XYZ file of C-alpha atoms in Angstrom:
778
model
C -2.596 11.820 -34.847
C -3.005 8.210 -36.182
C -0.432 6.948 -38.672
C -3.080 6.345 -41.355
C -4.233 9.936 -41.443
C -4.618 11.385 -44.944
C -3.010 14.560 -46.221
C -6.219 16.602 -45.998
C -6.778 15.564 -42.393
C -3.176 16.409 -41.475
C -3.552 19.869 -43.014
C -6.774 20.448 -41.086
C -5.182 19.434 -37.775
C -2.093 21.588 -38.339
C -4.121 24.658 -39.286
C -6.333 24.249 -36.243
C -3.311 24.441 -33.897
C -3.790 27.365 -31.539
C -0.127 28.007 -30.731
C 3.159 27.630 -32.549
C 4.317 25.115 -29.953
C 1.265 22.936 -30.578
C 1.914 23.109 -34.315
C 5.553 22.028 -33.823
C 4.413 19.043 -31.757
C 2.026 17.892 -34.484
C 4.727 18.295 -37.139
C 7.288 16.325 -35.110
C 4.902 13.408 -34.598
C 3.914 13.336 -38.243
C 7.577 13.479 -39.421
C 8.404 10.517 -37.192
C 5.587 8.545 -38.824
C 6.788 9.547 -42.297
C 10.307 8.303 -41.514
C 8.857 4.996 -40.375
C 6.877 4.687 -43.623
C 10.030 5.363 -45.667
C 11.952 2.622 -43.815
C 9.269 0.023 -44.580
C 10.100 0.028 -48.290
C 7.513 -0.401 -51.020
C 4.310 -0.600 -49.026
C 2.095 1.502 -51.264
C 2.178 4.454 -48.882
C 5.446 6.051 -50.000
C 3.946 8.651 -52.335
C 1.304 9.533 -49.749
C 3.973 10.014 -47.069
C 6.135 12.144 -49.370
C 3.144 14.356 -50.212
C 2.641 15.017 -46.512
C 6.363 15.748 -46.121
C 6.207 18.311 -48.929
C 3.422 20.152 -47.102
C 5.595 20.134 -43.974
C 8.410 21.596 -46.095
C 6.082 24.363 -47.335
C 5.487 25.354 -43.705
C 9.234 25.875 -43.230
C 10.139 22.721 -41.309
C 13.142 20.468 -42.199
C 12.341 17.873 -44.863
C 15.790 16.923 -46.178
C 15.386 13.296 -45.134
C 12.907 12.879 -47.990
C 15.436 13.575 -50.767
C 16.360 9.954 -51.413
C 12.711 8.971 -51.365
C 12.189 11.408 -54.251
C 14.871 9.550 -56.224
C 13.175 6.200 -55.566
C 9.720 7.421 -56.566
C 10.995 9.007 -59.791
C 12.326 5.586 -60.831
C 8.931 3.986 -60.179
C 6.778 2.732 -63.036
C 3.590 4.117 -61.484
C 2.593 7.553 -62.727
C 1.131 8.631 -59.356
C 4.395 7.852 -57.578
C 6.534 9.335 -60.350
C 4.532 12.597 -60.214
C 5.016 12.983 -56.460
C 8.693 12.060 -56.824
C 9.293 14.762 -59.434
C 7.373 17.322 -57.390
C 9.509 16.496 -54.385
C 12.687 16.794 -56.444
C 11.697 20.294 -57.590
C 11.017 21.364 -53.989
C 13.754 19.541 -52.055
C 16.659 19.299 -54.507
C 18.775 21.742 -56.439
C 21.773 21.515 -58.720
C 24.251 21.800 -55.847
C 23.149 18.603 -54.090
C 24.608 15.207 -54.903
C 21.190 13.562 -54.862
C 20.231 15.574 -57.958
C 22.814 13.649 -60.020
C 21.054 10.379 -59.238
C 17.908 11.335 -61.132
C 19.665 12.222 -64.423
C 19.203 8.741 -65.879
C 15.560 8.634 -64.781
C 14.890 11.974 -66.508
C 16.605 10.690 -69.651
C 14.412 7.607 -69.724
C 11.239 9.626 -69.067
C 12.014 12.082 -71.883
C 11.711 9.099 -74.203
C 8.563 7.764 -72.552
C 5.507 7.100 -74.714
C 3.310 9.244 -72.423
C 3.355 13.019 -72.924
C 2.536 13.532 -69.256
C 5.611 11.627 -68.094
C 7.706 13.623 -70.575
C 6.154 16.803 -69.174
C 7.155 15.852 -65.625
C 10.739 15.292 -66.681
C 10.908 18.592 -68.621
C 9.457 20.629 -65.752
C 11.908 19.113 -63.287
C 14.844 19.732 -65.584
C 13.804 23.377 -66.062
C 13.410 23.830 -62.311
C 16.594 22.313 -60.912
C 18.736 21.048 -63.787
C 22.444 21.809 -63.622
C 24.647 22.658 -66.592
C 25.989 19.100 -66.646
C 22.502 17.599 -66.677
C 21.436 19.857 -69.531
C 24.484 18.865 -71.597
C 23.823 15.170 -70.987
C 20.160 15.490 -71.932
C 20.574 17.885 -74.885
C 19.973 15.178 -77.543
C 16.620 14.255 -76.015
C 15.632 17.950 -75.829
C 16.508 18.480 -79.494
C 14.412 15.456 -80.447
C 11.416 16.857 -78.555
C 11.803 20.191 -80.376
C 10.817 18.425 -83.574
C 7.785 16.761 -82.004
C 4.325 17.704 -83.254
C 2.725 17.587 -79.787
C 1.930 21.187 -78.702
C 1.670 20.087 -75.083
C 5.319 19.041 -75.157
C 6.284 22.167 -77.094
C 4.873 24.261 -74.272
C 7.215 22.547 -71.842
C 10.287 22.944 -74.003
C 11.276 26.509 -73.214
C 13.682 26.704 -76.156
C 10.733 27.015 -78.557
C 9.075 29.949 -76.813
C 11.299 32.597 -78.413
C 10.037 31.461 -81.830
C 6.467 32.226 -80.805
C 7.030 35.664 -79.187
C 6.026 37.646 -82.279
C 3.049 35.367 -83.015
C 1.611 34.987 -79.530
C -1.957 35.670 -80.721
C -2.000 32.694 -83.034
C -0.375 29.958 -80.953
C -2.024 27.614 -78.479
C -2.790 28.682 -74.920
C -0.078 26.464 -73.458
C 2.673 27.906 -75.646
C 1.370 31.432 -74.969
C 1.692 30.791 -71.241
C 5.312 29.750 -71.737
C 6.012 32.844 -73.855
C 4.609 35.185 -71.185
C 6.730 33.492 -68.524
C 9.866 33.907 -70.603
C 9.171 37.577 -71.373
C 8.585 38.199 -67.669
C 11.920 36.633 -66.757
C 13.721 38.635 -69.443
C 12.201 41.922 -68.235
C 13.040 41.202 -64.588
C 16.636 40.209 -65.226
C 17.405 42.597 -68.076
C 15.627 45.993 -67.718
C 17.080 47.020 -71.070
C 14.452 44.875 -72.797
C 11.497 46.749 -71.238
C 11.168 49.293 -74.046
C 11.088 46.537 -76.648
C 8.431 44.470 -74.903
C 6.245 47.483 -73.998
C 5.260 47.469 -77.678
C 3.389 44.228 -76.945
C 1.154 45.805 -74.251
C -1.845 46.303 -76.615
C -1.645 42.639 -77.682
C -1.437 41.484 -74.065
C -4.442 43.661 -73.201
C -6.473 42.091 -76.033
C -5.525 38.572 -74.939
C -6.511 39.399 -71.351
C -9.851 40.876 -72.446
C -10.558 37.718 -74.407
C -9.920 35.607 -71.324
C -12.200 37.770 -69.166
C -15.102 37.776 -71.617
C -14.702 34.273 -73.079
C -17.358 31.638 -72.546
C -16.911 28.444 -70.578
C -14.022 26.291 -71.822
C -13.613 22.976 -69.965
C -10.014 22.606 -71.106
C -8.728 25.751 -69.347
C -11.541 26.626 -66.919
C -10.938 26.529 -63.152
C -13.982 27.091 -60.913
C -15.646 29.278 -63.544
C -12.508 31.387 -64.228
C -11.087 31.094 -67.734
C -7.423 29.985 -67.458
C -6.578 31.830 -64.200
C -2.942 30.752 -64.463
C -2.490 32.584 -67.751
C -4.417 35.604 -66.442
C -2.120 35.853 -63.431
C 0.976 35.592 -65.625
C -0.256 38.309 -68.007
C -1.184 40.633 -65.132
C 2.252 40.154 -63.603
C 3.901 41.008 -66.923
C 1.674 44.071 -67.354
C 2.714 45.229 -63.884
C 6.369 45.098 -64.872
C 5.787 46.840 -68.206
C 3.562 49.579 -66.723
C 5.802 50.477 -63.785
C 6.840 54.162 -64.040
C 5.561 54.392 -67.625
C 2.516 56.561 -68.330
C 1.894 55.306 -71.864
C 1.831 51.630 -70.929
C -0.203 52.374 -67.807
C -2.866 54.268 -69.752
C -3.166 51.377 -72.207
C -4.090 48.921 -69.447
C -6.236 51.071 -67.105
C -9.563 50.097 -68.710
C -8.612 46.427 -68.778
C -7.716 46.407 -65.074
C -11.045 48.055 -64.213
C -12.864 45.409 -66.269
C -11.011 42.538 -64.567
C -11.588 44.042 -61.111
C -15.354 44.357 -61.629
C -16.093 41.162 -63.610
C -14.051 38.535 -61.743
C -15.816 36.377 -59.172
C -13.967 36.379 -55.841
C -15.988 33.596 -54.228
C -13.527 30.976 -55.514
C -9.812 30.726 -54.871
C -8.983 31.043 -58.583
C -10.931 34.305 -58.824
C -9.271 35.636 -55.667
C -5.858 34.909 -57.162
C -6.691 36.872 -60.326
C -8.131 39.768 -58.315
C -5.112 39.871 -56.003
C -2.744 40.059 -58.961
C -4.962 42.785 -60.423
C -4.666 44.800 -57.227
C -0.874 44.483 -57.222
C -0.763 45.651 -60.831
C -3.022 48.646 -60.165
C -0.894 49.741 -57.215
C 2.430 49.358 -59.030
C 1.642 51.227 -62.253
C 0.696 54.867 -62.795
C -3.000 54.131 -62.422
C -5.915 56.526 -61.995
C -7.065 57.477 -58.492
C -10.488 55.875 -58.930
C -8.863 52.631 -59.977
C -6.672 52.649 -56.864
C -9.751 53.099 -54.662
C -11.323 50.117 -56.428
C -8.206 48.058 -55.680
C -8.339 48.965 -51.989
C -12.019 47.969 -51.887
C -11.128 44.565 -53.329
C -8.617 44.069 -50.533
C -11.302 45.166 -48.093
C -13.571 42.382 -49.387
C -10.721 39.924 -48.941
C -10.696 40.819 -45.231
C -14.170 39.259 -44.955
C -13.049 35.979 -46.491
C -13.175 32.886 -44.289
C -9.746 31.791 -45.493
C -7.087 33.149 -43.139
C -4.444 33.051 -45.857
C -6.497 35.432 -48.002
C -7.051 37.769 -45.037
C -3.326 37.721 -44.272
C -2.395 38.517 -47.871
C -4.962 41.318 -47.958
C -3.579 42.996 -44.853
C -0.011 42.600 -46.104
C -0.966 44.461 -49.279
C -2.894 47.147 -47.404
C 0.142 47.687 -45.182
C 2.216 48.531 -48.265
C -0.243 51.093 -49.632
C -1.593 52.680 -46.454
C 0.874 55.571 -46.658
C -0.028 56.504 -50.236
C -3.786 55.752 -50.110
C -4.500 56.408 -46.436
C -8.088 57.636 -46.817
C -9.110 54.693 -48.995
C -7.738 52.207 -46.458
C -9.445 54.101 -43.596
C -12.841 53.077 -45.002
C -12.076 49.508 -43.975
C -10.825 50.376 -40.487
C -13.656 48.523 -38.734
C -12.970 45.288 -40.587
C -9.247 45.582 -39.920
C -9.815 46.099 -36.197
C -12.087 43.045 -36.127
C -9.162 40.980 -37.412
C -7.390 41.675 -34.100
C -9.750 39.054 -32.646
C -8.629 36.353 -35.067
C -7.298 33.131 -33.543
C -4.254 33.038 -35.834
C -1.258 34.912 -34.416
C 0.128 35.867 -37.834
C -3.209 37.435 -38.811
C -3.276 39.295 -35.490
C 0.224 40.638 -36.090
C -0.683 41.968 -39.534
C -3.925 43.456 -38.200
C -1.992 45.160 -35.396
C 0.553 46.711 -37.759
C -2.172 47.942 -40.063
C -4.307 49.283 -37.187
C -1.350 51.262 -35.851
C -0.735 52.703 -39.312
C -4.360 53.880 -39.486
C -4.242 55.869 -36.235
C -4.665 59.604 -36.826
C -5.576 62.714 -34.874
C -9.204 62.262 -35.941
C -9.664 58.688 -34.715
C -7.095 58.535 -31.916
C -9.635 58.020 -29.119
C -11.633 55.226 -30.777
C -8.578 53.441 -32.180
C -6.729 53.633 -28.871
C -9.715 52.101 -27.101
C -9.580 49.121 -29.461
C -5.809 48.790 -29.131
C -5.968 48.833 -25.328
C -8.608 46.096 -25.396
C -6.360 44.079 -27.692
C -3.367 44.626 -25.381
C -5.203 43.007 -22.482
C -5.741 39.770 -24.451
C -2.968 39.664 -27.058
C -0.368 36.850 -27.157
C 2.832 37.501 -25.149
C 4.945 37.717 -28.312
C 2.877 40.696 -29.546
C 2.791 42.734 -26.335
C 6.096 44.532 -26.816
C 5.165 45.573 -30.353
C 1.698 46.638 -29.207
C 2.977 48.802 -26.356
C 5.534 50.492 -28.613
C 2.877 51.254 -31.205
C 0.478 52.653 -28.603
C 3.181 54.888 -27.128
C 4.196 56.221 -30.549
C 0.592 56.934 -31.523
C -0.197 58.569 -28.175
C 2.883 60.787 -28.380
C 2.068 61.846 -31.935
C -1.689 62.425 -31.727
C -2.640 62.809 -28.038
C -5.574 65.264 -27.744
C -4.523 66.357 -24.238
C -1.827 65.714 -21.661
C -4.260 64.087 -19.263
C -5.409 61.652 -21.944
C -1.765 60.972 -22.811
C -0.837 60.249 -19.186
C -3.920 58.062 -18.622
C -3.161 56.032 -21.735
C 0.439 55.332 -20.774
C -0.550 54.452 -17.212
C -3.136 52.035 -18.568
C -0.455 50.332 -20.654
C 1.952 50.172 -17.716
C -0.765 48.632 -15.550
C -1.609 46.030 -18.199
C 1.816 45.191 -19.660
C 4.450 47.075 -17.696
C 6.990 44.323 -18.177
C 6.900 44.602 -21.977
C 7.541 48.324 -22.458
C 10.662 49.934 -23.838
C 13.467 51.124 -21.562
C 12.894 54.782 -22.373
C 9.236 54.659 -21.329
C 9.930 55.612 -17.710
C 12.009 58.758 -18.385
C 9.690 59.812 -21.206
C 6.617 59.522 -18.990
C 8.341 61.368 -16.164
C 9.257 64.151 -18.564
C 5.617 64.336 -19.674
C 4.408 64.503 -16.078
C 6.815 67.314 -15.178
C 5.488 69.479 -18.015
C 1.846 68.988 -16.923
C 2.007 71.008 -13.715
C -1.780 71.272 -13.478
C -2.018 67.453 -13.362
C 0.582 66.770 -10.682
C -2.004 66.203 -7.968
C -4.165 64.008 -10.193
C -1.191 61.953 -11.383
C 0.339 61.301 -7.967
C -3.020 60.176 -6.559
C -3.605 57.816 -9.476
C -0.115 56.376 -9.331
C -0.268 55.881 -5.556
C -3.448 53.824 -5.928
C -1.838 51.752 -8.671
C 1.248 51.196 -6.506
C -0.775 50.011 -3.532
C -2.775 47.671 -5.769
C 0.103 46.010 -7.655
C 3.907 46.252 -7.425
C 4.708 43.575 -10.014
C 4.880 45.981 -12.971
C 8.345 47.463 -12.563
C 7.975 50.379 -14.971
C 4.755 51.465 -13.277
C 6.350 51.165 -9.823
C 9.337 53.275 -10.886
C 7.144 56.100 -12.186
C 4.926 55.896 -9.095
C 7.919 56.122 -6.757
C 9.294 59.074 -8.695
C 5.991 60.970 -8.500
C 5.551 60.216 -4.797
C 9.046 61.530 -4.132
C 8.428 64.689 -6.131
C 4.815 65.447 -5.278
C 4.284 63.595 -2.011
C 3.066 66.783 -0.343
C 0.175 66.961 -2.836
C -0.685 63.349 -2.061
C -0.750 63.984 1.675
C -3.048 66.994 1.315
C -5.755 64.716 -0.093
C -7.244 67.500 -2.207
C -7.758 66.691 -5.878
C -10.634 68.047 -7.942
C -10.152 65.623 -10.845
C -10.270 62.384 -8.871
C -12.107 61.137 -5.806
C -9.998 62.290 -2.837
C -8.484 59.668 -0.562
C -6.999 60.515 2.805
C -3.418 59.245 2.823
C -1.185 59.473 5.887
C 2.591 59.753 6.012
C 2.822 56.219 7.355
C 0.714 54.920 4.467
C 3.100 56.418 1.923
C 6.219 55.155 3.695
C 4.649 51.710 4.079
C 4.098 51.561 0.324
C 7.701 52.554 -0.417
C 9.070 50.078 2.121
C 7.017 47.340 0.497
C 8.730 48.122 -2.814
C 12.165 48.140 -1.147
C 11.597 44.768 0.515
C 9.792 42.978 -2.315
C 11.599 40.189 -4.157
C 9.889 41.393 -7.363
C 11.682 44.764 -7.265
C 14.732 45.138 -9.455
C 17.802 47.093 -8.221
C 16.727 50.026 -10.398
C 13.236 50.005 -8.863
C 14.697 49.945 -5.345
C 16.826 52.936 -6.327
C 13.677 54.834 -7.281
C 11.980 53.855 -4.025
C 14.965 54.776 -1.836
C 15.359 58.161 -3.505
C 11.624 58.805 -3.186
C 11.847 57.983 0.520
C 14.740 60.407 0.893
C 12.880 63.165 -0.932
C 9.897 62.732 1.346
C 12.079 63.811 4.237
C 11.590 67.397 3.019
C 7.887 66.979 2.297
C 6.607 65.483 5.558
C 6.920 66.640 9.155
C 6.430 63.751 11.580
C 8.300 60.763 10.172
C 11.782 62.075 9.377
C 13.341 59.700 11.929
C 11.661 56.735 10.240
C 13.060 57.844 6.892
C 16.525 58.171 8.425
C 16.194 54.626 9.774
C 15.110 53.223 6.406
C 17.990 54.909 4.612
C 20.568 53.753 7.155
C 19.516 50.099 6.729
C 20.575 50.132 3.073
C 23.988 51.596 3.889
C 25.197 47.992 4.147
C 23.121 46.599 1.271
C 24.769 43.921 -0.857
C 23.809 45.828 -3.998
C 26.604 48.373 -4.496
C 24.461 50.907 -6.357
C 21.823 50.918 -3.627
C 24.479 50.978 -0.921
C 26.121 53.998 -2.512
C 22.849 55.891 -2.570
C 22.193 55.084 1.065
C 25.686 56.229 2.101
C 25.239 59.520 0.286
C 21.804 60.051 1.780
C 23.113 59.273 5.267
C 25.805 61.880 4.706
C 23.099 64.379 3.881
C 21.361 63.650 7.189
C 24.542 63.858 9.237
C 27.112 66.176 7.712
C 25.048 68.240 5.291
C 21.629 68.339 6.921
C 21.494 72.115 6.544
C 21.680 71.645 2.764
C 19.153 68.833 2.541
C 16.240 71.248 2.036
C 15.592 72.983 -0.213
C 18.838 72.982 -2.178
C 19.514 69.304 -2.713
C 16.091 67.661 -2.483
C 14.009 70.303 -4.178
C 11.687 69.347 -6.997
C 13.184 68.466 -10.329
C 13.079 71.247 -12.911
C 10.811 70.888 -15.933
C 12.599 69.420 -18.949
C 11.011 70.334 -22.258
C 11.117 67.619 -24.885
C 10.884 68.658 -28.515
C 9.059 65.794 -30.192
C 8.810 66.456 -33.951
C 6.028 63.952 -34.487
C 3.658 65.360 -31.829
C 0.680 67.211 -33.290
C -0.929 68.210 -29.951
C -4.338 67.253 -31.224
C -3.993 68.949 -34.623
C -6.693 67.281 -36.721
C -4.916 68.026 -39.949
C -2.656 65.059 -39.301
C 0.318 66.908 -40.772
C 3.644 65.849 -39.331
C 6.311 68.507 -39.287
C 9.795 67.381 -40.146
C 12.530 68.238 -37.636
C 15.020 70.949 -38.481
C 18.282 69.106 -39.280
C 20.359 72.133 -38.260
C 19.013 72.113 -34.703
C 20.215 69.411 -32.281
C 17.798 67.681 -29.924
C 19.766 67.886 -26.666
C 17.029 66.957 -24.235
C 15.816 63.994 -26.283
C 19.367 62.756 -26.743
C 20.081 63.200 -23.054
C 16.999 61.308 -21.951
C 18.184 58.276 -23.851
C 21.245 58.126 -21.599
C 19.452 58.995 -18.392
C 17.645 56.952 -15.771
C 15.649 59.382 -13.730
C 16.918 58.260 -10.334
C 20.444 59.063 -11.549
C 19.329 62.673 -11.831
C 18.799 62.707 -8.084
C 22.340 61.521 -7.543
C 23.555 64.185 -9.913
C 21.729 66.819 -7.872
C 23.399 65.622 -4.693
C 26.796 65.571 -6.358
C 26.265 68.989 -7.895
C 25.734 70.568 -4.500
C 28.622 69.210 -2.498
C 28.989 65.414 -2.332
C 31.780 63.802 -4.315
C 30.887 60.132 -3.901
C 29.419 59.640 -7.345
C 31.311 58.562 -10.425
C 29.838 60.752 -13.160
C 28.917 58.693 -16.174
C 30.712 59.180 -19.436
C 27.607 60.308 -21.327
C 27.095 63.139 -18.836
C 30.591 64.539 -19.187
C 30.556 64.330 -22.966
C 27.145 65.955 -23.474
C 25.902 68.280 -20.754
C 24.135 70.782 -22.989
C 20.722 69.288 -22.191
C 21.086 69.701 -18.414
C 19.161 72.519 -16.721
C 21.285 75.670 -16.724
C 21.361 75.893 -12.932
C 23.270 72.585 -12.723
C 25.717 72.827 -15.631
C 28.551 74.728 -14.018
C 28.364 72.845 -10.727
C 28.259 69.509 -12.518
C 31.365 70.326 -14.548
C 33.251 71.461 -11.431
C 32.447 68.543 -9.209
C 33.089 65.491 -11.343
C 35.221 63.063 -9.374
C 36.301 61.168 -12.497
C 36.134 62.041 -16.152
C 36.453 59.255 -18.678
C 38.856 60.036 -21.492
C 37.915 57.706 -24.356
C 40.300 57.061 -27.180
C 38.517 56.050 -30.319
C 39.576 55.068 -33.773
C 37.567 55.436 -36.998
C 37.575 52.190 -38.983
C 34.931 52.912 -41.642
C 33.481 56.036 -43.230
C 31.340 55.726 -46.341
C 27.821 56.529 -47.612
C 27.172 58.733 -44.580
C 28.023 55.990 -42.085
C 30.937 56.461 -39.704
C 32.018 53.441 -37.651
C 34.369 53.895 -34.701
C 35.905 51.403 -32.313
C 36.894 52.021 -28.695
C 38.491 49.723 -26.141
C 36.469 49.534 -22.923
C 38.356 46.823 -21.024
C 41.578 44.943 -21.579
C 43.296 42.098 -19.724
C 46.035 39.684 -20.696
C 43.624 37.318 -22.440
C 40.460 39.340 -23.013
C 39.557 42.579 -24.762
C 36.178 44.298 -24.666
C 35.579 46.804 -27.455
C 32.572 48.870 -28.497
C 31.665 49.592 -32.111
C 29.925 52.963 -32.481
C 27.965 53.836 -35.607
C 26.911 57.407 -36.452
C 25.178 58.901 -39.487
C 26.043 62.200 -41.173
C 23.674 61.693 -44.120
C 20.410 63.537 -44.742
C 18.235 60.464 -44.080
C 18.078 57.852 -41.335
C 20.087 54.673 -41.814
C 17.889 51.590 -41.334
C 18.470 47.823 -41.045
C 21.938 48.487 -39.631
C 23.717 45.229 -38.742
C 27.276 44.230 -37.911
C 28.835 40.787 -38.308
C 32.344 39.952 -37.116
C 34.907 37.207 -37.732
C 38.176 36.540 -35.875
C 40.996 33.942 -36.134
C 40.110 30.404 -35.062
C 42.173 30.620 -31.857
C 40.155 33.653 -30.663
C 36.675 33.335 -29.164
C 34.174 36.004 -30.189
C 31.081 37.109 -28.260
C 28.859 39.832 -29.719
C 26.380 41.478 -27.361
C 22.984 42.713 -28.540
C 23.165 46.047 -30.426
C 21.469 49.138 -29.021
C 19.294 49.368 -32.129
C 19.212 49.068 -35.930
C 18.280 52.650 -36.921
C 20.858 55.472 -36.887
C 19.265 58.959 -36.993
C 20.411 61.386 -39.662
C 22.595 64.478 -39.110
C 24.551 62.796 -36.305
C 21.615 63.039 -33.883
C 22.110 59.549 -32.474
C 24.326 56.492 -32.390
C 24.051 52.722 -32.402
C 26.550 50.776 -30.310
C 27.495 47.102 -30.163
C 29.841 45.554 -27.618
C 32.222 42.791 -28.682
C 34.210 40.582 -26.276
C 37.349 38.884 -27.653
C 38.818 36.017 -25.619
C 42.440 35.425 -26.670
C 43.851 32.580 -24.499
C 46.809 31.976 -26.840
C 47.698 35.685 -26.905
C 47.929 35.801 -30.694
C 47.917 39.040 -32.639
C 44.328 40.265 -32.605
C 42.606 40.920 -35.908
C 38.933 41.264 -36.703
C 36.944 41.447 -39.912
C 33.612 43.246 -39.787
C 30.787 43.096 -42.315
C 28.650 46.250 -42.339
C 25.156 46.126 -43.812
C 22.601 48.961 -43.885
C 19.940 50.684 -45.975
C 19.751 54.361 -46.902
C 16.874 55.767 -49.011
C 15.983 52.284 -50.217
C 19.548 51.469 -51.338
C 21.203 48.509 -49.607
C 24.911 48.899 -48.778
C 27.241 46.127 -47.680
C 30.946 46.403 -46.996
C 33.769 44.561 -45.241
C 36.231 46.222 -42.851
C 39.543 44.721 -41.756
C 40.773 45.809 -38.299
C 44.442 44.947 -37.717
C 44.990 47.039 -34.575
C 42.840 48.107 -31.638
C 42.881 51.379 -29.638
C 44.242 51.269 -26.109
C 41.989 51.015 -23.084
C 40.118 54.140 -21.964
C 42.039 55.880 -19.209
C 40.675 57.706 -16.176
C 41.715 61.216 -15.248
C 41.071 62.462 -11.745
C 39.636 65.952 -11.297
C 39.618 67.462 -7.822
C 36.435 69.240 -6.736
C 36.604 72.969 -6.168
């Protein structure tokens, strides 16, 4: 970008950037040029450079290096430079910065200037960022301006507005604007004044009607809209006064309908008035027809060429889609088209809104659009897209086959961006669809042979081949074109997964277990399976080595128990999903019964499916496996046939000592010590929720003495289910090289039913490390 580029050209180039990285590069180059312009002194380009810097600041990039330039421009004798300087001061400075003190004398001089426009600049800046000291120093000048006859200056002097509150119909437009602003601030900061100012609603309605129906006035007209700034301010005040008040809402319903139908949206000023009208309609107790009209206005905004207007429209629709779902559904096609927009922020809003519009009626058509979007969406949106597709498919799937096909399509397209629980959830779904076992294993085998880069897909494919390999070898499937697959073909595919550098240790565990299970489902290649398993008995990965050792023991010492007892098919695990409608077109979502626990769902969150195989082996006779803590603490979800054996044959049982450090507003926070050495302690903070509603936006912040180093791992989530049905954990590592007395202060922040709670917890002592108790097998 050349150094002489104007502000408009810079804006055009920045907005045409296709990626965030490209935008950052443009901004960095332009900021370097602005710094160079500032260093050159008075070259006539300072105000132009500062204007560009202010636009950069509006985009969220650092612009602090322009603060002193604001001070210099304010002291200039040129009005154009002084105006930009004051604008920069209002945006870049506040009362807490030292640079703000440097402009006090300039403001004092400008308040005495012979131009009302220079005085106006000084007054606006003082109102925006003036400190108490500045106001005291400039009080004499303010008092002098109070006695001035110029109404333009009176409008800027906010001390006079109170005098005009009861006579707002007779004062000038400028002073009226100031009065409305002041009333709005009073109502927002002091709700006790609402009843008093609601008496002025009829007057405000009459003023607004006059603005809507008034003829052209060049003094206050903007693009054919009569004083849009005042209209927006009045609408915002009406929204505050009409919120949760039927009388005030009824008084403004007709006005809002008139504004919504008579305002031209082809210009930015008209769009601003209409947008504020929509917000007012949605926030007061308005009539249903009026709310539909507001949604239709937002629908028209979606067709606007300006991306900012489309973004704002979708943001507003997202807020009202739950209360006015049918009205928003009428614009579903336009919303889906916004998924093709070049701007990532518009795509994100369109995605969120599209997911909110999915229902049992439109699940097939909407899912088709979402899957197309998934194949082309930016990498930063894939995780959110896959999660939304899975949630919608689980809630509204018309059939199990459609549900399985949809998830497999997602795994094939974006298997690396799915959630951790996707694999066990899909496996659970497959086990319940017994009539689709043959179809599923054939489809997954083909996907495995075609591509092994998607780890989630490979894990599910290996699991299905291990469970239903006999159905694959039969080659008979009515629902899919049959393919003759030999035993060697299947073992070749699994060996490819085991040997691939793309396979994670967890994926290799799936493949090795599937290979072992096939030893009971094939007839001619058992020796080859034994050879494959024995190779991994010396694997460098301890988890994989342990599996191989156990499987070798099955071949040698316990071969008589290998089939059917140990390697039989997994039992069906029913999952009670409260949001699943099973194709019910009514769209009604049944709430879960708080008194009934969800053992299977809770268990699946702690379970990787290949671990279930190891549990089966351990439950029969082998005692190699260290049973995980979550299994020993909650075994109610296990199939009944395994419960007793599992409890008998645990080699180790973790005995965790925990300590409750916080219990308030339904939240219980416990701390447990996982690992402790002379200089390092690893603790886990466990949050649970006994309230009637889910806790959301749950975050933990910690502080320790300066001599202690703190490392906080990523939390397991930020939502804690109600009724104690789930937990959120966060691991904290404390490095204490000086061996001082450990203390930790924790800040807890969360939301419950819209109320935000924040508290501080002081921890002066930590529980001892979890011990291990040995239990001999029977």
